[in-house]
Amino acid sequence: MEWSARIERGDDVVVSVAEGAHDLGVAVAEALGERGANVVTLYGSDEVSRAYLNAHDGDFDESPEYERALFENADSVLRLGGGRNTAADADVPSERRQAYSKAREDVREARMATDWVSTVHPTRSLAQQAGMSYEEYEDFVYDAVLRDWSELAERMAKVKDRLDETDEVRLVKEDTDLTMRVDGRVSVNSCASVAYDSHNLPSGEVFTAPYATEGEVFFDVPMTINGRRVRDVRLTFEGGEVVDWSAAQGEAAITETVETDDGAKRLGELGIGMNRGIDRFTDSILFDEKMGDTVHLALGRAYTSNFPEGSEGEANDSAVHVDMITDMSEDSRMLFDGDVVQEDGKFWFEE
Amino acid sequence: MEWSARIERGDDVVVSVAEGAHDLGVAVAEALGERGANVVTLYGSDEVSRAYLNAHDGDFDESPEYERALFENADSVLRLGGGRNTAADADVPSERRQAYSKAREDVREARMATDWVSTVHPTRSLAQQAGMSYEEYEDFVYDAVLRDWSELAERMAKVKDRLDETDEVRLVKEDTDLTMRVDGRVSVNSCASVAYDSHNLPSGEVFTAPYATEGEVFFDVPMTINGRRVRDVRLTFEGGEVVDWSAAQGEAAITETVETDDGAKRLGELGIGMNRGIDRFTDSILFDEKMGDTVHLALGRAYTSNFPEGSEGEANDSAVHVDMITDMSEDSRMLFDGDVVQEDGKFWFEE
């Protein structure tokens, strides 16, 4: 609340509470009351969404005014995730999901224009997804979240500063040799505070919006896209766009992502994970992409925070933003303008 | 959905889901999807509210714009009650509760201006409050809700029509002889449909907004006010205002109610319960006040639906609306302009 959302007296705060996040919702409400903020509480239930989406014929109204007005007039949106079944909406057809997402772009933009923070409460469902006992998973979450954020912010600033002077990033590892342009972009030191334009808790990544991507990349970290398991994704880029793709498991989820719209064929994000409090993959993108010594790339929508003022219109636009992760801790190199800045998980400033 | 809320394609619907009402929330979301309505889902958690209110210093902002805008732009609000503890917010000081309620009058007015419907999902907590097993309570709720509403609407129309031609209502029973003026008012045939200006499900009452109340009344049905048990309330009215009150249990709750503001000293509602599908008191006002052969009176706010167009400004205004119930099934009479219209629970048109 102090570091992340920077809530002050009189702030208009929307809190979204997932099915399993009740206890965190109560704690957040108490903290908001103490600060004298205002609160509207949404129910972020995947089962409710699934029932609605599956019953709807798919011809959704464009960004209904009442919902847009809620977010347009809000200062902050705190999304408290943590459901009871990570596959709760796995049987919603992806066309339905995409149609809903497209129809509500203005609502999403209004929400993203607030000081939003997304976090999760540890639930049994997330523990199961991670293959961990509940108690073990609770420790994992609190280890990832309760960091010395200002110390990490300083370390990440080194990477941000150097990245901002870089024109081209190159990733080299097994089945991977990928180059991306990043000039004209501003990277974000995402240290879990809206004051740094960082909206996830935990965070711990430096990210930018790459373009003109060329080459091949292999994502060896398993993940879940829209409730479906996806493993060993390979993408080939030519002229900035995906031209070929495959996956050892869940290839259909990649195909649907790439075919959503034109923007989904381009990268929206290059993220460099630097949170070493996250010590293993748990099949949750909120944690996995922040893990130290990883890199993630997202197909689809870019964050406007990576664009200098006035050039936000250049941000890659898409109804989707799908992250995929590759491990950089072994047999790997990251180069900025030809200089190795990280090798086998070690940055140039680390010994 | 068909009878009560009359939702149509494109309607902007706010659904509030209580802690124990998840399953009903899923069912309602499905029905809204089928109709092509839009949905925003709120979390109506008493524990979240309690944490917020108890932590706040009590100096609340006046009706924050973001929340007001949500309701002002909504067509319908469906409140799905049913918590996990009916006393969840019993330790919120009543001044805090009242300050919050007063500060948010514009939000409440915006919400009440929609086609709102309030109902509950049967929960173990409500079953406990009723002193019933969960299975028995489920049957009770569905018996009360799944009525032949159009048939009941016709029977209630007889009472409404006669009440609308009446100047004075009198109630006579043990320790009770109370007269109220009702001329200049329009009674509501509350048959659980917004088309009848009826916003509760179940419903089954004819209600109006009395004034110039004189005499004494004894409420023999136990109830819970803000989480506190209240029993055997006696009120004395002079010149339309409560001048004396007592209760065998929970008298402080009555004192706090009466002392909220000037409007809380006057009656806002006279309701005649006619739903015989409700066959016992369950210590839940939503059901108790609709029970056949009962009458309830509310201190505080009147419903503007009882006022002819243009005279809504005459409605009694207050931050509270507290219902109290008296059993009219035995040794009792209700008179309209001196004529007995109900005696020992039988209306003039019943044999």
XYZ file of C-alpha atoms in Angstrom:
702
model
C 0.000 0.000 0.000
C 2.889 2.339 0.860
C 5.369 1.135 -1.738
C 3.132 -0.226 -4.478
C -0.173 1.600 -4.821
C 0.693 4.876 -3.028
C -2.881 5.298 -1.861
C -3.722 8.599 -0.196
C -6.689 9.999 1.657
C -9.659 10.593 -0.626
C -8.362 8.351 -3.425
C -11.125 6.517 -5.285
C -10.043 2.882 -5.221
C -11.574 -0.101 -7.011
C -10.641 -3.422 -5.397
C -11.304 -6.618 -7.340
C -11.471 -9.706 -5.123
C -11.089 -13.150 -6.690
C -12.969 -16.175 -5.350
C -10.092 -17.245 -3.120
C -8.795 -13.795 -2.192
C -11.378 -12.942 0.472
C -8.865 -12.725 3.333
C -6.610 -10.419 1.346
C -9.679 -8.369 0.402
C -10.467 -7.879 4.083
C -6.865 -6.854 4.837
C -6.788 -4.406 1.915
C -10.153 -2.907 2.922
C -8.770 -2.320 6.401
C -5.658 -0.611 4.994
C -7.826 1.562 2.713
C -10.045 2.513 5.635
C -6.994 3.511 7.689
C -5.844 5.781 4.856
C -9.286 7.325 4.422
C -9.542 6.199 0.797
C -12.865 5.372 -0.864
C -13.551 1.813 -1.956
C -15.743 -0.025 -4.459
C -15.296 -3.789 -4.340
C -15.681 -5.938 -7.459
C -16.017 -9.715 -7.477
C -13.376 -11.125 -9.808
C -14.800 -14.599 -10.173
C -13.681 -16.780 -13.071
C -16.749 -18.982 -12.613
C -19.068 -15.982 -12.901
C -17.211 -14.784 -16.036
C -17.295 -18.247 -17.554
C -21.052 -18.596 -17.003
C -21.659 -15.187 -18.573
C -19.362 -15.653 -21.563
C -20.548 -19.163 -22.361
C -24.217 -18.117 -22.244
C -23.709 -14.992 -24.380
C -24.106 -15.163 -28.159
C -20.819 -13.281 -28.620
C -22.246 -10.028 -29.968
C -21.043 -7.867 -27.062
C -21.872 -4.203 -26.540
C -18.904 -1.838 -26.933
C -17.478 -0.753 -23.565
C -20.693 -0.053 -21.626
C -20.723 3.473 -20.227
C -21.464 2.460 -16.621
C -18.365 0.267 -16.365
C -16.142 2.755 -18.227
C -17.329 5.576 -15.950
C -16.372 3.555 -12.878
C -12.769 3.212 -14.042
C -12.479 6.643 -15.681
C -13.323 8.241 -12.345
C -11.139 5.895 -10.273
C -7.630 6.723 -9.054
C -6.474 3.167 -8.399
C -7.505 -0.374 -9.213
C -6.191 -3.134 -6.949
C -6.674 -6.553 -8.489
C -6.471 -9.309 -5.873
C -6.244 -12.582 -7.776
C -6.318 -16.130 -6.476
C -9.162 -18.382 -7.583
C -10.288 -21.851 -6.707
C -9.520 -23.435 -10.069
C -6.987 -22.029 -12.523
C -8.853 -23.833 -15.306
C -12.252 -22.436 -14.264
C -12.861 -20.822 -17.639
C -10.976 -23.296 -19.810
C -14.130 -24.178 -21.783
C -14.883 -20.625 -22.924
C -14.313 -20.627 -26.697
C -11.379 -18.376 -27.546
C -13.416 -16.467 -30.185
C -15.901 -15.575 -27.426
C -13.116 -14.477 -25.116
C -11.504 -12.390 -27.849
C -14.793 -10.816 -28.919
C -15.433 -9.792 -25.307
C -11.913 -8.431 -24.953
C -12.145 -6.459 -28.220
C -15.546 -4.993 -27.395
C -14.216 -3.714 -24.091
C -11.019 -1.985 -25.186
C -12.190 1.388 -23.845
C -12.973 -0.134 -20.448
C -9.539 -1.708 -20.361
C -7.849 1.534 -21.376
C -9.687 3.419 -18.645
C -8.598 0.801 -16.115
C -4.976 0.855 -17.299
C -4.937 4.658 -17.045
C -5.388 4.373 -13.266
C -2.677 3.540 -10.745
C -3.459 -0.163 -10.975
C -1.733 -2.955 -9.090
C -2.222 -6.651 -9.715
C -1.311 -9.228 -7.083
C -2.528 -12.588 -5.796
C -3.499 -14.167 -2.533
C -1.989 -17.639 -2.085
C -4.736 -20.207 -2.705
C -4.816 -23.975 -2.823
C -5.574 -23.766 -6.515
C -2.403 -21.763 -7.205
C -0.413 -24.121 -4.959
C -1.698 -27.040 -7.022
C -0.791 -25.251 -10.257
C 2.709 -24.838 -8.846
C 2.900 -28.459 -7.711
C 3.407 -27.352 -4.125
C 1.771 -27.897 -0.759
C -0.338 -24.983 0.443
C 1.995 -24.047 3.281
C 5.050 -24.224 1.016
C 3.259 -22.086 -1.549
C 2.328 -19.466 1.029
C 6.024 -19.127 1.926
C 6.904 -18.911 -1.761
C 4.428 -16.056 -2.337
C 5.505 -14.047 0.685
C 9.202 -14.542 -0.201
C 8.488 -13.162 -3.668
C 6.408 -10.231 -2.450
C 8.152 -9.123 0.732
C 11.400 -7.899 -0.877
C 13.642 -4.952 -0.195
C 12.111 -3.180 -3.169
C 14.208 -0.031 -3.033
C 17.435 -2.079 -3.062
C 16.162 -4.107 -6.034
C 15.047 -0.891 -7.746
C 18.648 0.343 -7.611
C 20.053 -2.848 -9.149
C 17.405 -2.789 -11.866
C 18.188 0.858 -12.619
C 21.608 -0.283 -13.934
C 19.919 -2.486 -16.527
C 17.295 0.112 -17.370
C 19.861 2.867 -17.892
C 21.994 0.735 -20.172
C 18.978 -0.592 -22.080
C 17.784 2.961 -22.720
C 21.086 3.681 -24.505
C 20.788 0.512 -26.593
C 19.533 0.169 -30.171
C 19.446 -3.610 -30.509
C 18.985 -6.503 -28.067
C 20.099 -10.007 -28.996
C 19.307 -13.265 -27.192
C 21.433 -16.349 -27.808
C 20.858 -19.812 -26.357
C 19.735 -23.302 -27.427
C 17.580 -22.963 -30.565
C 17.538 -19.226 -30.023
C 19.153 -16.362 -31.880
C 16.832 -13.398 -31.805
C 17.441 -9.699 -32.431
C 15.071 -6.854 -31.619
C 15.237 -3.088 -32.020
C 14.569 -1.095 -28.833
C 15.747 2.388 -29.848
C 13.154 5.110 -29.470
C 11.722 3.280 -26.497
C 11.898 3.936 -22.748
C 12.324 0.877 -20.560
C 10.490 0.562 -17.251
C 12.216 -0.253 -13.968
C 9.387 -2.412 -12.712
C 9.957 -2.547 -8.995
C 6.341 -3.057 -7.889
C 5.387 0.579 -7.470
C 3.078 2.769 -9.518
C 5.632 5.520 -8.868
C 7.883 3.556 -11.270
C 5.037 2.744 -13.691
C 5.193 -0.778 -12.298
C 1.872 -2.472 -11.703
C 2.545 -6.010 -10.537
C 3.206 -7.256 -7.035
C 5.561 -9.074 -6.955
C 7.537 -7.441 -9.704
C 11.241 -7.277 -10.412
C 11.760 -6.902 -14.144
C 13.014 -4.313 -16.581
C 10.801 -4.238 -19.645
C 10.572 -2.408 -22.931
C 8.636 -2.610 -26.188
C 10.783 -4.189 -28.919
C 10.158 -4.085 -32.688
C 11.672 -5.231 -35.957
C 12.213 -8.669 -34.414
C 14.222 -11.172 -36.474
C 15.252 -14.771 -35.868
C 14.259 -17.722 -33.748
C 13.424 -18.136 -30.089
C 12.734 -21.142 -27.897
C 10.682 -20.820 -24.702
C 11.626 -23.659 -22.378
C 9.480 -22.604 -19.409
C 6.037 -24.300 -19.398
C 3.029 -22.029 -19.009
C -0.746 -21.888 -19.122
C -2.559 -19.785 -21.710
C -6.306 -19.336 -21.153
C -6.409 -22.415 -18.975
C -4.452 -24.633 -21.383
C -0.972 -26.052 -20.738
C 1.631 -24.951 -23.247
C 5.187 -26.273 -23.427
C 8.329 -25.753 -25.549
C 7.099 -22.982 -27.817
C 9.261 -22.040 -30.810
C 8.651 -18.844 -32.774
C 10.285 -17.602 -35.961
C 10.200 -13.872 -36.752
C 10.737 -12.164 -40.095
C 10.381 -8.426 -40.543
C 9.027 -8.053 -37.032
C 6.250 -10.638 -37.411
C 5.816 -14.256 -36.413
C 5.920 -16.354 -39.571
C 6.225 -19.817 -38.074
C 5.421 -21.376 -34.715
C 5.223 -24.720 -32.963
C 4.829 -26.145 -29.469
C 5.382 -29.569 -27.953
C 2.053 -29.143 -26.124
C -0.847 -26.694 -26.544
C 0.126 -25.473 -30.019
C -3.521 -24.522 -30.679
C -3.318 -21.875 -27.945
C -0.362 -20.295 -29.773
C -2.142 -20.487 -33.120
C -5.222 -18.766 -31.674
C -3.051 -16.095 -30.073
C -1.101 -15.336 -33.251
C -4.285 -15.230 -35.337
C -6.204 -12.886 -33.001
C -5.260 -9.760 -34.971
C -2.303 -8.162 -36.737
C -0.796 -6.861 -33.514
C -0.722 -10.372 -32.049
C 1.918 -11.344 -34.637
C 4.334 -8.738 -33.256
C 6.102 -8.496 -29.907
C 4.641 -6.096 -27.372
C 7.171 -6.687 -24.630
C 10.701 -7.761 -23.827
C 11.068 -8.306 -20.086
C 14.219 -9.124 -18.129
C 13.396 -10.974 -14.892
C 15.492 -9.892 -11.881
C 13.569 -11.000 -8.765
C 15.736 -13.713 -7.203
C 13.227 -14.074 -4.372
C 11.323 -16.125 -6.934
C 13.344 -19.315 -6.893
C 11.279 -21.625 -9.094
C 8.673 -21.667 -11.843
C 5.121 -22.041 -10.527
C 3.164 -21.853 -13.792
C 1.830 -18.417 -12.922
C 2.928 -15.604 -15.206
C 2.800 -13.030 -12.408
C 5.687 -14.850 -10.704
C 7.423 -16.729 -13.514
C 8.180 -13.690 -15.664
C 9.819 -11.860 -12.735
C 12.122 -14.735 -11.800
C 15.764 -13.784 -11.749
C 17.782 -14.820 -14.831
C 14.858 -15.242 -17.186
C 13.654 -13.280 -20.190
C 10.065 -13.114 -21.374
C 8.614 -11.901 -24.611
C 4.953 -11.091 -25.120
C 2.998 -11.334 -28.332
C 0.472 -8.534 -28.700
C -0.266 -5.313 -26.928
C 2.610 -3.086 -25.794
C 2.516 -0.925 -22.682
C 2.371 2.774 -23.506
C 4.734 3.381 -20.582
C 7.544 2.258 -22.913
C 6.947 5.168 -25.286
C 8.199 8.731 -24.869
C 5.398 11.203 -24.353
C 3.636 11.937 -27.600
C 4.660 8.695 -29.273
C 2.293 6.375 -27.388
C 0.389 5.941 -30.646
C 3.263 3.835 -31.952
C 2.632 1.174 -29.296
C 1.776 -2.204 -30.779
C -1.973 -2.656 -30.486
C -3.765 -5.954 -30.006
C -6.601 -7.549 -28.055
C -4.075 -9.929 -26.499
C -0.852 -9.822 -24.501
C 0.567 -13.327 -24.087
C 3.864 -13.758 -22.264
C 6.318 -16.585 -22.903
C 9.438 -17.233 -20.875
C 12.917 -18.526 -21.553
C 15.495 -19.472 -18.938
C 18.731 -17.463 -19.231
C 20.551 -18.966 -16.244
C 22.673 -21.445 -18.222
C 24.357 -21.615 -21.631
C 22.909 -18.301 -22.656
C 23.896 -14.760 -23.502
C 22.128 -11.447 -23.748
C 23.773 -8.720 -25.841
C 23.079 -4.990 -26.026
C 24.455 -3.562 -29.289
C 26.814 -6.522 -29.549
C 28.163 -6.316 -25.990
C 27.442 -9.239 -23.691
C 25.507 -7.792 -20.726
C 24.425 -11.104 -19.213
C 26.020 -14.526 -19.542
C 24.686 -17.692 -17.878
C 22.543 -15.540 -15.595
C 25.305 -13.105 -14.541
C 25.010 -9.403 -15.404
C 28.099 -7.389 -16.321
C 28.005 -5.669 -12.930
C 27.845 -8.915 -10.937
C 30.748 -11.052 -9.900
C -35.221 -12.517 -14.398
C -38.430 -12.584 -16.473
C -40.911 -11.623 -13.767
C -38.746 -9.642 -11.363
C -35.967 -7.694 -13.052
C -37.279 -7.603 -16.656
C -33.764 -7.594 -18.054
C -33.458 -7.046 -21.793
C -30.637 -7.203 -24.315
C -28.142 -4.393 -23.854
C -29.247 -3.561 -20.313
C -26.387 -2.425 -18.077
C -26.679 -4.624 -14.995
C -24.766 -4.420 -11.718
C -24.811 -7.706 -9.778
C -23.719 -7.664 -6.140
C -22.673 -11.094 -4.869
C -22.499 -11.714 -1.108
C -19.888 -14.019 0.414
C -22.216 -17.024 0.367
C -24.094 -16.222 -2.838
C -21.475 -17.422 -5.331
C -23.644 -20.186 -6.813
C -26.537 -17.800 -7.346
C -24.089 -15.287 -8.856
C -23.007 -17.894 -11.403
C -26.631 -18.715 -12.254
C -27.542 -15.029 -12.620
C -24.473 -14.373 -14.794
C -25.542 -17.207 -17.068
C -29.072 -15.793 -17.339
C -27.678 -12.315 -18.091
C -25.397 -13.745 -20.766
C -28.340 -15.542 -22.395
C -30.237 -12.249 -22.558
C -27.269 -10.352 -23.960
C -27.178 -7.935 -21.032
C -23.960 -6.306 -19.798
C -22.675 -7.157 -16.337
C -20.447 -5.609 -13.674
C -20.090 -7.800 -10.590
C -19.621 -6.295 -7.133
C -18.509 -8.219 -4.052
C -21.042 -7.597 -1.298
C -18.980 -8.843 1.597
C -19.945 -7.852 5.140
C -16.452 -8.756 6.347
C -14.853 -6.436 3.795
C -17.252 -3.616 4.760
C -16.628 -4.198 8.443
C -12.838 -4.035 8.016
C -13.131 -0.811 6.009
C -15.599 0.915 8.334
C -13.805 -0.043 11.538
C -10.459 1.181 10.189
C -11.828 4.489 8.880
C -11.832 7.585 11.079
C -15.462 8.270 10.139
C -14.902 11.404 8.064
C -16.186 9.919 4.803
C -16.088 11.592 1.408
C -19.507 12.562 0.027
C -20.742 10.080 -2.592
C -17.556 9.524 -4.625
C -18.099 10.255 -8.304
C -16.770 6.891 -9.564
C -19.297 4.889 -7.574
C -22.170 7.257 -8.324
C -21.348 7.133 -12.036
C -21.521 3.342 -11.984
C -25.072 3.365 -10.641
C -26.250 6.464 -12.518
C -25.386 4.754 -15.786
C -26.792 1.342 -14.784
C -30.241 0.061 -15.747
C -30.557 -2.597 -13.067
C -28.907 -3.595 -9.803
C -29.371 -7.194 -8.653
C -28.369 -7.646 -5.024
C -27.695 -11.300 -4.213
C -27.470 -11.530 -0.439
C -26.491 -14.457 1.733
C -23.397 -14.152 3.890
C -21.482 -16.483 6.148
C -22.252 -14.713 9.403
C -25.292 -12.480 9.902
C -23.419 -10.755 12.734
C -20.282 -10.156 10.609
C -20.406 -6.400 11.107
C -21.956 -6.320 14.571
C -18.948 -4.501 16.042
C -19.076 -1.521 13.682
C -20.058 1.464 15.845
C -23.460 2.733 14.801
C -22.177 6.340 14.465
C -19.638 5.059 11.908
C -22.318 3.180 10.042
C -24.619 6.197 10.037
C -21.869 8.592 8.957
C -21.057 6.307 6.029
C -24.711 5.988 5.114
C -25.284 9.748 5.297
C -22.181 10.572 3.246
C -23.355 8.261 0.511
C -26.943 9.407 0.034
C -26.363 10.334 -3.605
C -24.904 6.910 -4.339
C -27.905 5.265 -2.721
C -30.324 7.479 -4.633
C -28.626 6.619 -7.912
C -28.859 2.927 -7.048
C -32.514 3.169 -6.022
C -33.320 4.963 -9.289
C -32.396 1.808 -11.221
C -34.583 -1.276 -11.633
C -33.069 -2.881 -8.548
C -33.973 -6.263 -7.103
C -32.799 -7.607 -3.764
C -32.858 -11.328 -3.018
C -30.833 -13.926 -1.108
C -29.193 -17.240 -1.758
C -29.890 -19.759 1.025
C -26.757 -20.038 3.159
C -25.910 -21.932 6.327
C -25.620 -18.618 8.130
C -29.190 -17.639 7.221
C -30.388 -21.144 8.136
C -28.758 -20.746 11.544
C -30.374 -17.322 11.988
C -33.710 -18.986 11.242
C -33.004 -21.887 13.616
C -33.337 -24.357 10.763
C -31.253 -27.062 9.127
C -29.668 -26.063 5.835
C -31.830 -28.392 3.736
C -35.020 -27.263 5.477
C -34.015 -23.647 4.961
C -33.348 -24.162 1.258
C -36.904 -25.502 0.904
C -38.226 -22.544 2.875
C -36.471 -20.035 0.579
C -37.599 -21.676 -2.644
C -41.189 -21.994 -1.329
C -41.158 -18.268 -0.591
C -39.615 -17.264 -3.909
C -41.189 -19.645 -6.406
C -44.784 -18.369 -6.145
C -47.490 -17.830 -8.717
C -46.703 -14.130 -8.659
C -49.383 -13.016 -11.099
C -52.084 -14.751 -9.043
C -50.774 -13.118 -5.852
C -50.558 -9.778 -7.656
C -54.302 -9.993 -8.348
C -55.172 -10.716 -4.707
C -52.927 -7.901 -3.529
C -54.534 -5.510 -6.024
C -57.763 -5.767 -3.971
C -55.949 -4.430 -0.898
C -54.043 -1.808 -2.853
C -57.187 -0.460 -4.551
C -59.049 -0.160 -1.281
C -56.068 1.347 0.534
C -55.733 4.000 -2.166
C -59.294 5.167 -1.387
C -58.569 5.249 2.337
C -57.673 8.280 4.483
C -56.823 6.570 7.756
C -55.512 3.138 8.731
C -55.944 1.804 12.256
C -54.318 -1.230 13.849
C -55.791 -2.789 16.979
C -54.332 -5.692 18.949
C -52.653 -6.437 22.278
C -50.982 -3.225 23.518
C -51.649 -1.676 20.128
C -54.015 1.026 18.977
C -52.379 3.027 16.244
C -53.803 5.358 13.617
C -52.007 6.697 10.548
C -53.019 8.980 7.700
C -52.433 7.564 4.203
C -54.422 9.991 2.034
C -52.427 11.650 -0.715
C -50.304 8.528 -1.026
C -50.207 5.753 -3.626
C -49.738 2.252 -2.276
C -47.520 -0.252 -4.082
C -48.650 -3.747 -5.036
C -45.306 -5.316 -4.272
C -45.406 -8.571 -6.166
C -41.665 -8.994 -6.759
C -41.432 -7.213 -10.095
C -39.877 -3.888 -11.032
C -42.863 -3.492 -13.379
C -44.925 -3.048 -10.180
C -42.260 -0.895 -8.461
C -41.515 -3.933 -6.303
C -37.862 -4.627 -5.633
C -37.666 -7.601 -3.296
C -37.662 -11.277 -4.167
C -39.548 -12.779 -2.457
C -42.124 -10.080 -2.026
C -45.833 -10.181 -1.350
C -46.837 -7.034 0.466
C -48.878 -3.913 -0.146
C -47.087 -0.881 1.247
C -47.609 2.826 1.549
C -46.046 5.821 3.313
C -48.100 6.782 6.373
C -47.947 10.051 8.297
C -49.535 11.835 11.240
C -49.175 8.648 13.275
C -50.838 8.586 16.712
C -50.987 5.969 19.454
C -49.180 2.867 20.575
C -47.885 -0.179 18.803
C -46.347 -3.434 19.985
C -44.061 -5.456 17.688
C -44.123 -9.072 18.844
C -41.929 -10.506 16.080
C -38.236 -10.708 17.073
C -35.737 -9.189 14.644
C -32.099 -8.242 14.155
C -31.067 -4.615 13.664
C -27.465 -4.066 12.560
C -26.487 -7.462 13.878
C -28.204 -7.066 17.269
C -31.213 -9.077 18.462
C -34.241 -6.960 19.270
C -37.446 -8.240 20.862
C -40.849 -6.876 21.973
C -40.480 -3.293 20.801
C -43.100 -0.778 21.934
C -43.402 2.651 20.334
C -45.610 5.585 21.281
C -46.397 8.227 18.646
C -47.657 11.763 19.141
C -48.129 14.208 16.286
C -46.487 11.778 13.854
C -43.305 11.299 15.883
C -42.004 8.663 18.264
C -42.032 10.135 21.764
C -41.435 6.995 23.789
C -39.952 3.569 23.133
C -38.853 0.414 24.868
C -37.784 -3.129 24.057
C -37.433 -6.301 26.102
C -34.094 -6.889 24.369
C -31.838 -4.646 22.250
C -33.420 -1.345 23.273
C -30.156 0.461 22.449
C -30.603 -0.421 18.782
C -34.017 1.294 18.830
C -32.626 4.312 20.649
C -29.831 4.674 18.076
C -32.304 4.325 15.242
C -34.707 6.927 16.604
C -31.894 9.348 17.315
C -30.246 9.090 13.874
C -32.027 12.164 12.502
C -35.442 13.844 12.519
C -36.816 11.554 9.808
C -35.988 8.497 11.897
C -38.635 9.553 14.425
C -41.376 9.277 11.794
C -42.769 6.300 9.940
C -41.573 5.777 6.376
C -43.594 2.679 5.617
C -46.708 0.706 6.458
C -46.554 -2.725 4.860
C -49.216 -5.435 4.813
C -47.657 -8.901 4.427
C -49.588 -11.238 2.099
C -47.133 -13.995 1.048
C -48.498 -17.161 2.646
C -45.662 -19.157 1.063
C -43.666 -17.739 3.965
C -44.979 -19.892 6.809
C -42.737 -18.866 9.698
C -40.498 -16.094 10.990
C -36.823 -16.633 10.166
C -35.316 -13.441 11.609
C -34.643 -12.054 8.134
C -36.542 -8.907 7.231
C -36.651 -9.821 3.534
C -38.880 -12.780 4.403
C -40.497 -11.845 7.713
C -42.086 -8.613 6.506
C -43.744 -10.398 3.562
C -45.288 -13.168 5.659
C -49.030 -13.463 5.253
C -51.115 -11.905 8.067
C -48.447 -9.585 9.392
C -48.026 -5.831 9.312
C -44.696 -4.004 9.418
C -43.898 -0.399 10.070
C -40.570 1.225 9.263
C -38.997 4.145 11.025
C -37.152 6.430 8.654
C -36.917 6.841 4.926
C -40.051 6.491 2.801
C -40.064 5.088 -0.731
C -40.803 7.763 -3.332
C -42.894 5.193 -5.182
C -45.646 5.930 -2.630
C -45.929 9.537 -3.780
C -47.862 10.821 -6.801
C -45.602 12.296 -9.461
C -44.415 15.718 -8.427
C -44.920 15.148 -4.709
C -41.906 12.873 -4.131
C -40.342 15.713 -2.180
C -42.845 15.078 0.609
C -41.366 11.611 1.261
C -39.987 11.241 4.760
C -36.211 11.536 4.538
C -33.725 9.761 6.779
C -30.418 7.915 6.673
C -32.195 4.840 8.064
C -35.122 2.595 7.222
C -35.718 0.103 10.022
C -38.638 -2.333 9.744
C -40.494 -3.799 12.705
C -43.174 -6.462 12.464
C -46.361 -7.322 14.304
C -48.365 -10.500 13.916
C -51.971 -9.871 12.797
C -53.103 -13.494 12.566
C -54.859 -13.635 15.950
C -56.826 -11.274 18.184
C -56.236 -8.362 15.873
C -58.032 -6.015 13.543
C -57.034 -3.683 10.748
C -59.449 -0.886 9.873
C -59.565 1.389 6.818
C -61.554 4.549 7.613
C -63.260 2.712 10.457
C -64.211 -0.409 8.463
C -62.654 -3.689 9.509
C -60.738 -4.951 6.461
C -58.826 -7.729 8.210
C -59.693 -9.587 11.392
C -57.553 -12.343 12.912
C -55.660 -12.642 9.634
C -58.701 -12.821 7.339
C -59.309 -10.072 4.749
C -62.837 -8.925 3.959
C -62.729 -10.768 0.619
C -61.662 -14.083 2.168
C -63.921 -16.722 3.649
